[in-house]
Coordinates of N, CA, C and O and ligand atoms in Angstrom, one line a residue:
M1 N -20.6 -14.8 -7.5 CA -19.2 -14.8 -7.8 C -18.7 -14.6 -6.4 O -18.8 -13.8 -5.9
D2 N -17.5 -15.4 -6.3 CA -16.8 -15.4 -4.9 C -15.5 -14.5 -5.2 O -15.4 -13.8 -6.4
Y3 N -15.3 -14.0 -4.2 CA -13.9 -12.8 -4.3 C -12.8 -13.3 -5.1 O -12.4 -12.4 -5.9
K4 N -12.4 -14.4 -5.2 CA -11.3 -15.0 -6.0 C -11.7 -15.0 -7.3 O -11.1 -14.1 -7.8
K5 N -12.8 -15.4 -7.6 CA -13.1 -15.5 -8.9 C -13.4 -13.9 -9.8 O -13.0 -13.5 -10.7
M6 N -13.7 -12.9 -8.6 CA -13.9 -11.7 -9.0 C -12.7 -10.9 -9.5 O -12.4 -10.2 -10.1
T7 N -11.5 -11.4 -8.2 CA -10.2 -10.8 -8.6 C -9.4 -11.2 -9.8 O -8.7 -10.3 -10.6
E8 N -9.8 -12.3 -10.2 CA -9.3 -13.1 -11.5 C -10.1 -12.4 -12.6 O -9.5 -12.7 -13.8
T9 N -11.2 -11.7 -12.8 CA -11.9 -11.8 -14.2 C -12.4 -10.4 -14.0 O -12.7 -9.9 -15.2
R10 N -12.0 -9.6 -12.9 CA -12.4 -8.0 -13.2 C -10.9 -7.6 -14.0 O -10.1 -7.9 -14.0
Q11 N -11.2 -7.0 -15.0 CA -10.6 -6.1 -16.0 C -10.8 -4.6 -16.4 O -12.1 -4.4 -16.7
S12 N -9.9 -4.0 -16.7 CA -9.9 -2.9 -17.2 C -10.9 -2.8 -18.5 O -10.5 -3.5 -19.5
C13 N -12.1 -2.3 -18.8 CA -12.9 -2.1 -20.0 C -12.5 -1.0 -20.8 O -12.3 0.3 -20.4
R14 N -12.0 -1.3 -22.2 CA -11.8 -0.2 -23.2 C -12.4 -0.3 -24.5 O -12.3 0.1 -25.7
A15 N -13.7 -1.3 -24.1 CA -14.6 -1.5 -25.2 C -16.0 -1.4 -24.6 O -16.5 -2.4 -24.5
F16 N -16.5 -0.3 -24.6 CA -18.0 0.1 -24.1 C -19.0 -0.2 -25.0 O -18.9 0.5 -26.3
D17 N -20.0 -0.4 -24.5 CA -21.6 -0.7 -25.5 C -21.9 1.0 -25.5 O -22.4 1.1 -24.4
P18 N -21.7 1.6 -26.3 CA -22.4 3.1 -26.2 C -23.7 3.3 -26.1 O -23.9 4.5 -25.7
V19 N -24.6 2.6 -26.4 CA -26.0 2.6 -26.3 C -26.3 2.1 -25.0 O -27.9 2.1 -24.9
R20 N -25.8 1.3 -24.5 CA -26.4 0.8 -23.0 C -25.9 1.7 -21.8 O -25.1 1.2 -21.1
T21 N -26.5 2.5 -21.4 CA -26.5 3.5 -20.1 C -26.9 2.6 -18.9 O -28.1 2.0 -19.0
P22 N -26.1 2.5 -18.1 CA -26.3 2.1 -16.7 C -27.4 2.8 -15.8 O -27.3 3.9 -16.0
D23 N -28.4 2.4 -15.3 CA -29.6 3.1 -14.9 C -29.3 3.5 -13.6 O -28.1 3.2 -13.0
R24 N -30.0 4.4 -13.1 CA -29.6 4.9 -11.8 C -29.6 4.1 -10.7 O -28.7 4.1 -9.8
A25 N -30.4 3.0 -10.7 CA -30.6 2.3 -9.4 C -29.2 1.3 -9.4 O -28.8 1.0 -8.5
V26 N -28.8 0.8 -10.7 CA -27.5 -0.1 -10.6 C -26.5 1.1 -10.1 O -25.5 0.4 -9.5
L27 N -26.2 2.0 -10.4 CA -25.2 2.8 -10.3 C -25.5 3.4 -8.8 O -24.3 3.5 -8.2
T28 N -26.6 3.3 -8.2 CA -26.8 3.9 -6.7 C -26.0 2.5 -5.9 O -25.4 2.6 -4.9
Q29 N -26.0 1.4 -6.5 CA -25.5 -0.2 -5.9 C -24.2 0.2 -5.8 O -23.6 -0.3 -5.1
V30 N -23.5 0.5 -7.0 CA -21.9 0.5 -6.8 C -21.4 1.6 -6.1 O -20.8 1.6 -5.2
L31 N -22.2 2.7 -6.1 CA -21.9 3.8 -5.3 C -22.0 3.4 -3.5 O -21.1 3.8 -2.5
E32 N -22.9 2.6 -3.3 CA -23.4 2.1 -1.8 C -22.1 1.4 -1.5 O -21.6 1.3 -0.5
A33 N -21.4 0.7 -2.6 CA -20.2 -0.1 -2.0 C -19.1 0.8 -1.7 O -18.4 0.2 -0.9
A34 N -18.9 1.8 -2.7 CA -18.0 2.8 -2.4 C -18.1 3.6 -0.9 O -17.1 3.8 -0.1
R35 N -19.4 3.9 -0.5 CA -19.9 4.5 0.8 C -19.4 3.8 1.8 O -19.0 4.0 3.0
L36 N -19.6 2.4 1.8 CA -19.0 1.4 3.1 C -17.6 1.3 3.1 O -17.4 0.5 3.9
A37 N -16.6 1.8 2.1 CA -15.5 1.2 2.3 C -14.7 1.9 3.8 O -15.1 3.0 4.2
P38 N -13.4 1.6 4.0 CA -13.0 1.9 5.3 C -12.2 3.3 4.8 O -11.6 3.4 3.4
S39 N -11.7 4.0 5.5 CA -11.0 5.3 5.6 C -10.2 5.4 6.6 O -11.0 5.2 8.0
A40 N -9.1 6.1 6.4 CA -8.3 6.7 8.0 C -9.4 7.4 8.9 O -9.7 8.8 8.4
C41 N -9.5 7.0 10.0 CA -10.2 7.9 11.0 C -11.7 7.9 10.7 O -12.5 8.6 11.0
N42 N -12.3 7.0 9.7 CA -13.5 7.0 9.0 C -13.9 8.4 8.4 O -14.8 9.3 8.5
S43 N -12.7 9.0 7.6 CA -12.8 10.3 7.5 C -13.7 10.5 6.4 O -14.2 11.6 6.0
Q44 N -13.6 9.3 5.3 CA -14.4 9.2 4.1 C -14.2 10.7 3.0 O -15.3 11.5 2.6
P45 N -13.2 10.8 2.9 CA -12.6 12.1 2.1 C -13.0 12.5 0.7 O -11.7 12.4 -0.1
Y46 N -14.0 11.9 0.3 CA -13.9 12.1 -1.5 C -15.8 12.2 -1.4 O -16.6 12.4 -0.5
H47 N -16.1 12.7 -2.7 CA -17.1 13.2 -3.1 C -17.2 12.5 -4.6 O -16.2 12.5 -5.5
F48 N -18.6 11.6 -4.8 CA -18.4 11.2 -6.1 C -19.5 12.0 -7.1 O -20.7 12.2 -6.6
Y49 N -19.3 12.2 -8.3 CA -20.0 13.1 -9.1 C -20.5 12.1 -10.7 O -19.8 11.5 -10.9
V50 N -21.7 11.8 -10.9 CA -22.1 10.6 -11.6 C -22.7 11.5 -12.8 O -23.3 12.7 -12.7
A51 N -21.9 10.9 -13.9 CA -22.2 11.7 -15.5 C -22.7 10.7 -16.2 O -22.1 9.8 -16.3
V52 N -24.0 11.0 -16.8 CA -24.6 10.3 -18.0 C -25.0 11.1 -19.0 O -25.0 12.4 -18.8
D53 N -25.2 10.5 -20.1 CA -25.5 11.4 -21.4 C -24.5 12.4 -21.4 O -23.6 12.4 -21.7
G54 N -25.2 13.7 -22.0 CA -24.5 15.1 -22.2 C -23.2 15.1 -21.3 O -22.3 15.4 -21.5
T55 N -23.7 15.0 -20.0 CA -22.3 15.6 -19.1 C -21.1 14.1 -19.0 O -19.9 14.3 -19.3
A56 N -22.0 13.0 -19.5 CA -20.8 11.8 -19.7 C -19.9 12.2 -21.0 O -18.6 11.7 -20.9
R57 N -20.5 12.6 -22.0 CA -19.8 13.0 -23.1 C -18.9 13.9 -22.8 O -17.4 14.0 -23.4
A58 N -19.1 15.4 -22.1 CA -18.0 16.1 -21.6 C -17.2 15.5 -20.8 O -15.8 15.9 -21.0
V59 N -17.1 14.7 -20.0 CA -16.5 14.3 -18.8 C -15.3 13.3 -19.8 O -14.0 13.1 -19.7
G60 N -15.9 12.4 -20.7 CA -15.1 11.7 -21.3 C -14.3 12.4 -22.4 O -13.2 11.9 -22.5
A61 N -14.8 13.6 -23.1 CA -13.8 14.4 -23.5 C -12.7 15.1 -23.1 O -11.7 15.0 -23.3
A62 N -12.9 15.0 -21.8 CA -12.1 15.7 -20.8 C -10.7 14.5 -20.2 O -9.8 14.6 -19.6
T63 N -11.2 13.4 -20.6 CA -10.1 12.3 -20.4 C -9.3 11.9 -21.6 O -8.4 11.1 -21.5
Q64 N -9.8 12.8 -22.6 CA -9.0 12.2 -23.9 C -7.9 13.4 -24.3 O -8.4 14.4 -24.9
S65 N -6.8 13.1 -24.6 CA -5.6 13.7 -24.9 C -4.3 13.1 -25.2 O -3.9 11.9 -24.6
L66 N -3.4 13.5 -26.4 CA -2.4 13.1 -26.7 C -2.6 11.3 -26.8 O -1.9 10.3 -26.8
G67 N -3.6 11.1 -27.5 CA -4.2 9.6 -27.9 C -4.3 8.9 -26.8 O -4.8 7.8 -27.0
M68 N -4.3 9.4 -25.6 CA -4.9 8.5 -24.5 C -6.5 8.4 -24.4 O -7.2 9.4 -24.5
N69 N -7.2 7.1 -23.9 CA -8.4 7.0 -23.4 C -9.4 7.5 -24.4 O -10.5 7.8 -24.7
K70 N -8.9 7.2 -26.0 CA -9.9 7.4 -27.2 C -11.2 6.6 -26.7 O -12.5 7.0 -27.2
F71 N -11.2 5.3 -26.0 CA -12.1 4.5 -25.7 C -13.3 5.2 -24.8 O -14.6 4.9 -24.9
A72 N -12.8 6.1 -24.4 CA -13.9 6.8 -23.3 C -14.9 7.8 -24.1 O -16.1 7.9 -23.3
G73 N -14.6 7.9 -25.4 CA -15.8 8.3 -26.1 C -17.2 7.6 -26.1 O -18.1 8.1 -26.6
D74 N -16.7 6.4 -26.1 CA -17.8 5.3 -26.1 C -18.7 5.0 -25.0 O -19.5 4.6 -24.9
C75 N -18.1 5.4 -23.9 CA -18.4 5.1 -22.3 C -19.6 5.9 -22.2 O -19.7 7.3 -21.9
P76 N -21.0 5.4 -21.9 CA -22.0 5.9 -21.5 C -22.4 6.7 -20.2 O -23.1 7.4 -19.9
A77 N -21.2 6.5 -19.2 CA -21.2 6.8 -17.9 C -20.0 6.9 -17.2 O -19.2 6.5 -17.4
F78 N -19.8 7.8 -16.4 CA -18.6 8.1 -15.7 C -18.7 8.7 -14.1 O -20.0 9.3 -14.1
I79 N -17.9 8.2 -13.3 CA -18.3 8.7 -11.8 C -16.7 9.2 -11.5 O -15.6 8.4 -11.5
V80 N -17.0 10.6 -11.4 CA -15.6 11.4 -11.1 C -15.3 11.7 -9.5 O -16.6 12.0 -8.6
V81 N -14.4 11.4 -8.9 CA -13.9 11.2 -7.5 C -13.1 12.6 -7.3 O -12.0 12.5 -7.9
A82 N -13.8 13.1 -6.4 CA -13.1 14.6 -6.1 C -12.5 14.3 -4.6 O -13.7 13.8 -3.5
E83 N -11.4 14.6 -4.4 CA -10.9 14.7 -2.9 C -11.6 15.7 -2.2 O -11.8 17.0 -2.5
Q84 N -12.0 15.2 -0.6 CA -12.6 16.3 0.3 C -11.5 16.5 1.2 O -10.5 15.3 1.4
P85 N -11.9 17.4 2.2 CA -10.7 17.5 3.3 C -10.8 16.4 4.4 O -12.1 15.8 4.5
Y86 N -9.7 16.2 5.1 CA -9.8 15.4 6.1 C -10.7 15.6 7.2 O -11.1 16.9 7.6
N87 N -11.2 15.0 8.3 CA -11.9 15.0 9.4 C -10.4 15.5 10.2 O -9.5 15.1 9.8
R88 N -11.0 16.1 11.7 CA -9.8 16.3 12.3 C -8.9 15.5 12.8 O -7.6 15.7 12.7
S89 N -9.4 14.3 12.9 CA -8.5 13.2 13.6 C -7.4 12.7 12.1 O -6.3 12.2 12.7
A90 N -8.0 12.7 11.3 CA -7.2 12.2 10.4 C -6.2 13.2 9.6 O -5.0 12.9 9.4
A91 N -6.7 14.5 9.9 CA -5.7 15.3 9.5 C -4.3 15.6 10.6 O -3.1 15.8 10.0
V92 N -4.9 15.1 11.7 CA -3.8 15.2 12.9 C -2.9 14.1 12.6 O -1.6 14.3 12.5
G93 N -3.7 13.2 12.2 CA -2.8 11.5 11.9 C -1.8 11.9 10.7 O -0.8 11.5 10.8
A94 N -2.2 12.3 9.9 CA -1.4 12.6 8.3 C -0.3 13.5 8.7 O 0.7 13.2 8.1
K95 N -0.6 14.4 9.3 CA 0.6 15.5 10.0 C 1.7 15.0 10.7 O 2.6 14.9 10.3
L96 N 1.0 14.3 11.7 CA 1.9 13.6 12.5 C 2.7 12.6 11.9 O 4.2 12.5 12.3
K97 N 2.4 12.0 11.1 CA 2.8 10.7 10.7 C 3.4 10.8 9.3 O 3.9 9.9 8.5
D98 N 3.1 12.1 8.8 CA 3.3 12.2 7.5 C 2.9 11.4 6.4 O 4.0 10.7 5.5
Q99 N 1.9 11.0 6.2 CA 1.0 10.1 5.3 C 0.1 10.7 4.5 O -0.6 11.8 5.4
D100 N -0.4 10.2 3.5 CA -1.4 10.7 2.5 C -2.4 9.6 2.6 O -2.4 9.0 1.9
Y101 N -3.2 9.8 3.7 CA -4.5 8.9 3.8 C -5.3 9.0 3.0 O -5.9 8.1 2.5
R102 N -5.5 10.1 2.2 CA -6.6 10.4 1.3 C -6.4 9.5 0.2 O -7.3 9.0 -0.4
A103 N -5.4 9.4 -0.3 CA -4.9 8.6 -1.8 C -5.4 7.0 -1.3 O -5.9 6.6 -2.3
A104 N -5.0 6.7 -0.1 CA -5.4 5.3 0.1 C -6.8 5.3 0.3 O -7.6 4.2 -0.2
D105 N -7.4 6.3 0.8 CA -8.9 6.0 1.1 C -9.7 6.2 -0.2 O -10.4 5.2 -0.5
I106 N -9.2 6.9 -1.1 CA -9.7 7.0 -2.4 C -9.7 5.7 -3.1 O -10.8 5.1 -3.9
G107 N -8.3 5.3 -3.1 CA -8.3 3.9 -3.7 C -8.9 2.8 -3.3 O -9.6 2.0 -4.1
L108 N -9.3 2.7 -1.9 CA -9.9 1.6 -1.3 C -11.6 1.8 -1.7 O -12.0 0.7 -2.0
A109 N -12.0 3.3 -1.6 CA -13.6 3.4 -2.3 C -13.6 2.7 -3.5 O -14.5 2.4 -4.1
V110 N -12.9 3.2 -4.5 CA -12.8 3.2 -5.9 C -12.9 1.6 -5.9 O -13.3 0.9 -6.8
S111 N -11.9 0.8 -5.5 CA -11.7 -0.5 -5.5 C -13.0 -1.4 -5.2 O -13.4 -2.2 -6.0
Q112 N -13.7 -0.9 -4.0 CA -14.9 -1.8 -3.5 C -16.1 -1.3 -4.6 O -16.8 -2.2 -5.3
L113 N -16.0 -0.1 -5.2 CA -16.8 0.2 -6.0 C -16.7 -0.7 -7.4 O -17.7 -1.0 -7.9
V114 N -15.3 -0.9 -7.9 CA -15.3 -1.3 -9.2 C -15.6 -3.1 -9.3 O -16.1 -3.6 -10.0
Y115 N -15.2 -3.5 -7.9 CA -15.7 -4.7 -7.8 C -17.2 -5.2 -7.6 O -17.7 -6.0 -8.1
R116 N -17.9 -4.3 -6.6 CA -19.4 -4.5 -7.0 C -19.8 -4.2 -8.4 O -20.9 -4.8 -8.6
A117 N -19.3 -3.3 -9.3 CA -19.7 -3.3 -10.6 C -19.7 -4.5 -11.3 O -20.5 -5.0 -12.1
H118 N -18.4 -5.0 -11.0 CA -18.2 -6.3 -11.9 C -19.1 -7.6 -11.4 O -19.8 -8.1 -12.3
E119 N -19.4 -7.4 -10.3 CA -20.4 -8.5 -9.4 C -21.8 -8.1 -10.2 O -22.6 -9.2 -10.3
L120 N -21.9 -6.9 -10.5 CA -23.5 -6.6 -10.9 C -23.4 -7.0 -12.6 O -24.6 -6.4 -13.0
G121 N -22.2 -7.4 -13.2 CA -22.2 -7.2 -14.6 C -21.7 -6.0 -15.2 O -21.9 -6.0 -16.7
L122 N -21.7 -5.5 -14.5 CA -21.0 -3.8 -15.4 C -19.4 -3.8 -15.7 O -18.9 -4.8 -14.8
S123 N -19.0 -3.4 -16.6 CA -17.5 -2.9 -16.6 C -17.0 -1.7 -16.4 O -17.9 -0.7 -16.5
T124 N -15.7 -1.6 -16.1 CA -15.3 -0.5 -15.5 C -13.7 -0.2 -16.0 O -13.1 -1.1 -16.2
C125 N -13.2 0.9 -16.2 CA -11.8 1.3 -16.3 C -11.7 2.7 -15.3 O -12.5 3.7 -15.3
I126 N -10.7 2.4 -14.3 CA -10.2 3.5 -13.6 C -9.4 4.6 -14.7 O -8.4 4.0 -15.2
L127 N -9.6 5.7 -14.4 CA -8.9 6.6 -15.2 C -7.9 7.7 -14.5 O -8.6 8.4 -13.6
G128 N -6.9 7.8 -14.7 CA -6.3 8.8 -14.0 C -5.3 9.8 -14.9 O -4.9 10.8 -14.4
W129 N -5.9 9.8 -16.2 CA -5.2 10.5 -17.0 C -6.7 11.3 -17.7 O -7.5 10.9 -18.1
F130 N -6.5 12.7 -17.1 CA -7.6 13.6 -17.6 C -7.4 15.3 -17.3 O -6.3 15.3 -16.7
D131 N -8.0 16.0 -17.8 CA -7.9 17.7 -17.9 C -8.6 17.9 -16.5 O -10.0 18.3 -16.3
E132 N -7.7 18.1 -15.3 CA -8.5 18.4 -14.1 C -9.0 19.7 -14.3 O -10.5 20.1 -13.7
K133 N -8.6 20.8 -14.8 CA -9.3 21.9 -14.7 C -10.7 22.2 -15.5 O -11.6 22.6 -15.1
T134 N -10.8 21.4 -16.6 CA -11.9 21.3 -17.6 C -12.9 20.7 -16.4 O -14.2 20.9 -16.6
L135 N -12.6 19.6 -15.7 CA -13.6 19.0 -15.1 C -14.0 19.6 -13.8 O -15.1 19.9 -13.3
Q136 N -12.9 20.6 -13.5 CA -13.3 21.4 -12.0 C -14.3 22.1 -12.5 O -15.6 22.8 -11.9
A137 N -14.2 22.9 -13.7 CA -15.3 24.0 -14.1 C -16.6 23.3 -14.6 O -17.5 23.7 -14.2
L138 N -16.5 22.0 -15.2 CA -17.7 21.3 -15.4 C -18.4 20.6 -14.0 O -19.9 21.1 -13.8
L139 N -17.8 20.5 -13.1 CA -18.5 20.2 -11.9 C -18.5 21.2 -10.9 O -19.4 21.2 -9.7
N140 N -18.2 22.4 -11.2 CA -18.1 23.7 -10.6 C -17.7 23.6 -9.1 O -18.3 23.6 -7.9
T141 N -16.4 23.0 -8.8 CA -15.6 22.9 -7.7 C -14.4 23.1 -8.0 O -13.5 23.2 -8.9
N142 N -13.8 23.7 -6.8 CA -12.2 23.4 -6.8 C -11.5 22.3 -6.1 O -10.3 22.5 -6.1
A143 N -12.3 21.3 -5.8 CA -11.8 20.0 -5.2 C -10.8 19.5 -6.0 O -11.3 19.4 -7.4
R144 N -9.8 18.8 -5.9 CA -9.1 18.1 -6.6 C -9.6 17.0 -7.2 O -10.2 16.1 -6.3
V145 N -9.6 16.9 -8.4 CA -10.1 15.6 -9.1 C -9.0 14.4 -9.1 O -7.8 14.7 -9.8
R146 N -9.1 13.1 -8.2 CA -8.1 12.2 -8.2 C -8.4 10.9 -9.3 O -7.5 10.8 -9.7
L147 N -9.9 10.8 -9.6 CA -9.8 9.5 -10.3 C -11.2 9.7 -11.0 O -12.1 10.5 -10.4
I148 N -11.1 8.9 -12.1 CA -12.7 9.0 -12.8 C -12.7 7.3 -12.9 O -11.8 6.8 -13.6
I149 N -13.8 7.0 -12.7 CA -14.2 5.9 -13.3 C -15.2 5.6 -14.4 O -16.6 6.2 -14.3
A150 N -14.5 5.0 -15.6 CA -15.7 4.8 -16.9 C -16.4 3.5 -16.4 O -15.8 2.8 -16.1
I151 N -17.9 3.8 -16.7 CA -18.6 2.4 -16.2 C -19.8 2.2 -17.2 O -20.5 3.3 -17.7
G152 N -20.1 0.9 -17.6 CA -20.9 0.6 -18.2 C -21.2 -0.5 -18.7 O -20.7 -1.6 -17.9
Y153 N -21.4 -1.1 -20.0 CA -21.5 -2.4 -20.3 C -20.5 -2.7 -21.0 O -20.5 -2.1 -22.3
A154 N -19.8 -3.7 -21.2 CA -18.7 -4.3 -22.1 C -19.2 -4.6 -23.2 O -20.5 -5.3 -23.5
R155 N -18.8 -4.4 -24.6 CA -19.1 -4.8 -25.8 C -18.9 -6.7 -25.9 O -18.0 -6.9 -25.1
A156 N -19.7 -7.1 -26.7 CA -19.6 -8.6 -26.6 C -18.3 -9.0 -27.3 O -17.9 -10.1 -26.5
D157 N -17.6 -8.5 -27.8 CA -16.3 -8.7 -28.2 C -15.2 -8.4 -27.4 O -13.9 -8.7 -27.6
D158 N -15.5 -7.9 -26.2 CA -14.4 -7.6 -25.2 C -14.1 -8.9 -24.1 O -14.5 -9.1 -23.1
A159 N -13.0 -9.5 -24.9 CA -12.4 -11.0 -24.4 C -12.0 -10.7 -23.0 O -11.4 -9.9 -22.8
L160 N -11.9 -11.7 -22.1 CA -11.2 -11.9 -20.8 C -9.6 -11.9 -21.2 O -9.5 -12.8 -21.9
R161 N -8.7 -10.9 -20.7 CA -7.2 -11.3 -21.0 C -6.4 -11.7 -20.1 O -6.8 -12.0 -18.9
T162 N -5.3 -12.5 -20.1 CA -4.7 -12.7 -19.1 C -4.0 -11.6 -18.3 O -3.7 -11.0 -18.8
K163 N -4.0 -11.9 -16.9 CA -3.5 -10.8 -16.1 C -1.8 -10.8 -16.3 O -1.4 -11.6 -16.1
K164 N -1.3 -9.5 -16.7 CA 0.1 -9.2 -16.4 C 0.4 -8.8 -15.3 O 0.1 -7.5 -15.0
R165 N 1.1 -9.6 -14.2 CA 1.5 -9.0 -13.1 C 2.9 -9.5 -12.6 O 3.5 -10.6 -13.0
K166 N 3.5 -8.5 -11.5 CA 4.6 -9.2 -11.0 C 4.3 -10.6 -10.3 O 3.2 -11.0 -9.8
S167 N 5.5 -11.2 -10.0 CA 5.0 -12.3 -9.3 C 5.0 -12.2 -7.8 O 5.5 -11.3 -7.6
L168 N 4.5 -13.0 -7.2 CA 4.6 -12.9 -5.4 C 6.1 -13.0 -5.1 O 6.1 -11.8 -4.4
E169 N 7.0 -13.7 -5.6 CA 8.2 -13.6 -5.2 C 9.0 -12.2 -5.3 O 9.5 -11.7 -4.3
E170 N 8.5 -11.3 -6.5 CA 9.0 -10.0 -6.5 C 8.2 -9.2 -5.8 O 8.7 -8.0 -5.2
L171 N 7.0 -9.2 -5.5 CA 6.1 -8.4 -4.7 C 6.1 -8.4 -3.0 O 5.9 -7.6 -2.4
V172 N 6.6 -9.7 -2.6 CA 6.5 -10.1 -1.3 C 7.7 -10.4 -0.7 O 8.6 -10.9 -1.2
T173 N 8.1 -10.1 0.5 CA 9.2 -10.4 1.2 C 8.5 -10.9 2.6 O 7.8 -10.2 3.4
W174 N 8.7 -12.3 3.0 CA 8.4 -12.6 4.3 C 9.4 -12.3 5.4 O 10.7 -12.7 5.1
L175 N 8.9 -11.9 6.4 CA 9.8 -11.4 7.4 C 10.1 -12.5 8.6 O 9.4 -13.2 8.6
Ligands
LIG1 C1 -5.0 5.1 -10.6 C2 -5.2 4.4 -11.9 C3 -5.0 4.8 -13.2 C4 -5.3 4.5 -14.4 N1 -5.6 5.4 -15.5 C5 -5.6 4.7 -16.4 C6 -6.2 5.5 -17.8 O1 -6.3 6.7 -17.9 N2 -6.6 4.9 -18.8 C7 -6.7 3.5 -19.1 O2 -6.8 3.1 -20.0 N3 -6.5 2.8 -17.8 C8 -6.1 3.2 -16.8 N4 -5.8 2.5 -15.7 C9 -6.0 1.2 -15.6 C10 -4.9 0.5 -15.9 O3 -4.0 0.4 -16.8 C11 -4.9 -1.1 -15.5 O4 -5.6 -1.3 -14.2 C12 -3.6 -2.2 -15.4 O5 -3.0 -2.2 -16.4 C13 -4.0 -3.4 -15.1 O6 -5.0 -4.2 -16.0 P1 -6.3 -4.5 -15.8 O7 -7.3 -3.7 -14.7 O8 -7.3 -5.0 -16.9 O9 -6.3 -5.7 -14.8 C14 -5.7 2.8 -14.4 C15 -5.5 2.4 -13.1 C16 -5.2 2.8 -12.0 C17 -5.4 2.2 -10.7

């Protein structure tokens, strides 16, 4: 699949097949795509925790509250992205330029991960709604949890949706 087609057909999955868990080999391939992502000063300020089976159920439960992310109960695997410290040069750059490069770095790594997953026939949903304290206890870390990727195989009835996006006119100013 070419990249244009990938950007047109990747979509957030909220209908996972609960009994089809991605195996370690395929999850390793998607993690390898994240590993190759660019980051400010090559700092790579992230760590990925992979949860399947019992831990996946615990992670899924931690993403559900106030009616949000009910579908996550069916997802057989999750990748939890925890923020790590900058390296020295990224820390200096972020301070001097008053920028949060780590948010950008994590976004880029997650983007590479979800597109590689899509290429491999997996489906994903990036989750920003979760109980961070519960997850930190589960992972035994004090690191900030920034994103979770629900990952698995979509159910057969999960149809391709039309993308709702702002127009290029709204999004772009040509200078
Ligand atoms: C940072 C971030 C957080 C998100 N959090 C959630 C979430 O908690 N639950 C959810 O169902 N979707 C979540 N999404 C998915 C978005 O709703 C989705 O990407 C957007 O509506 C566009 O739809 P598409 O991914 O199907 O193209 C999140 C996406 C991003 C990038």
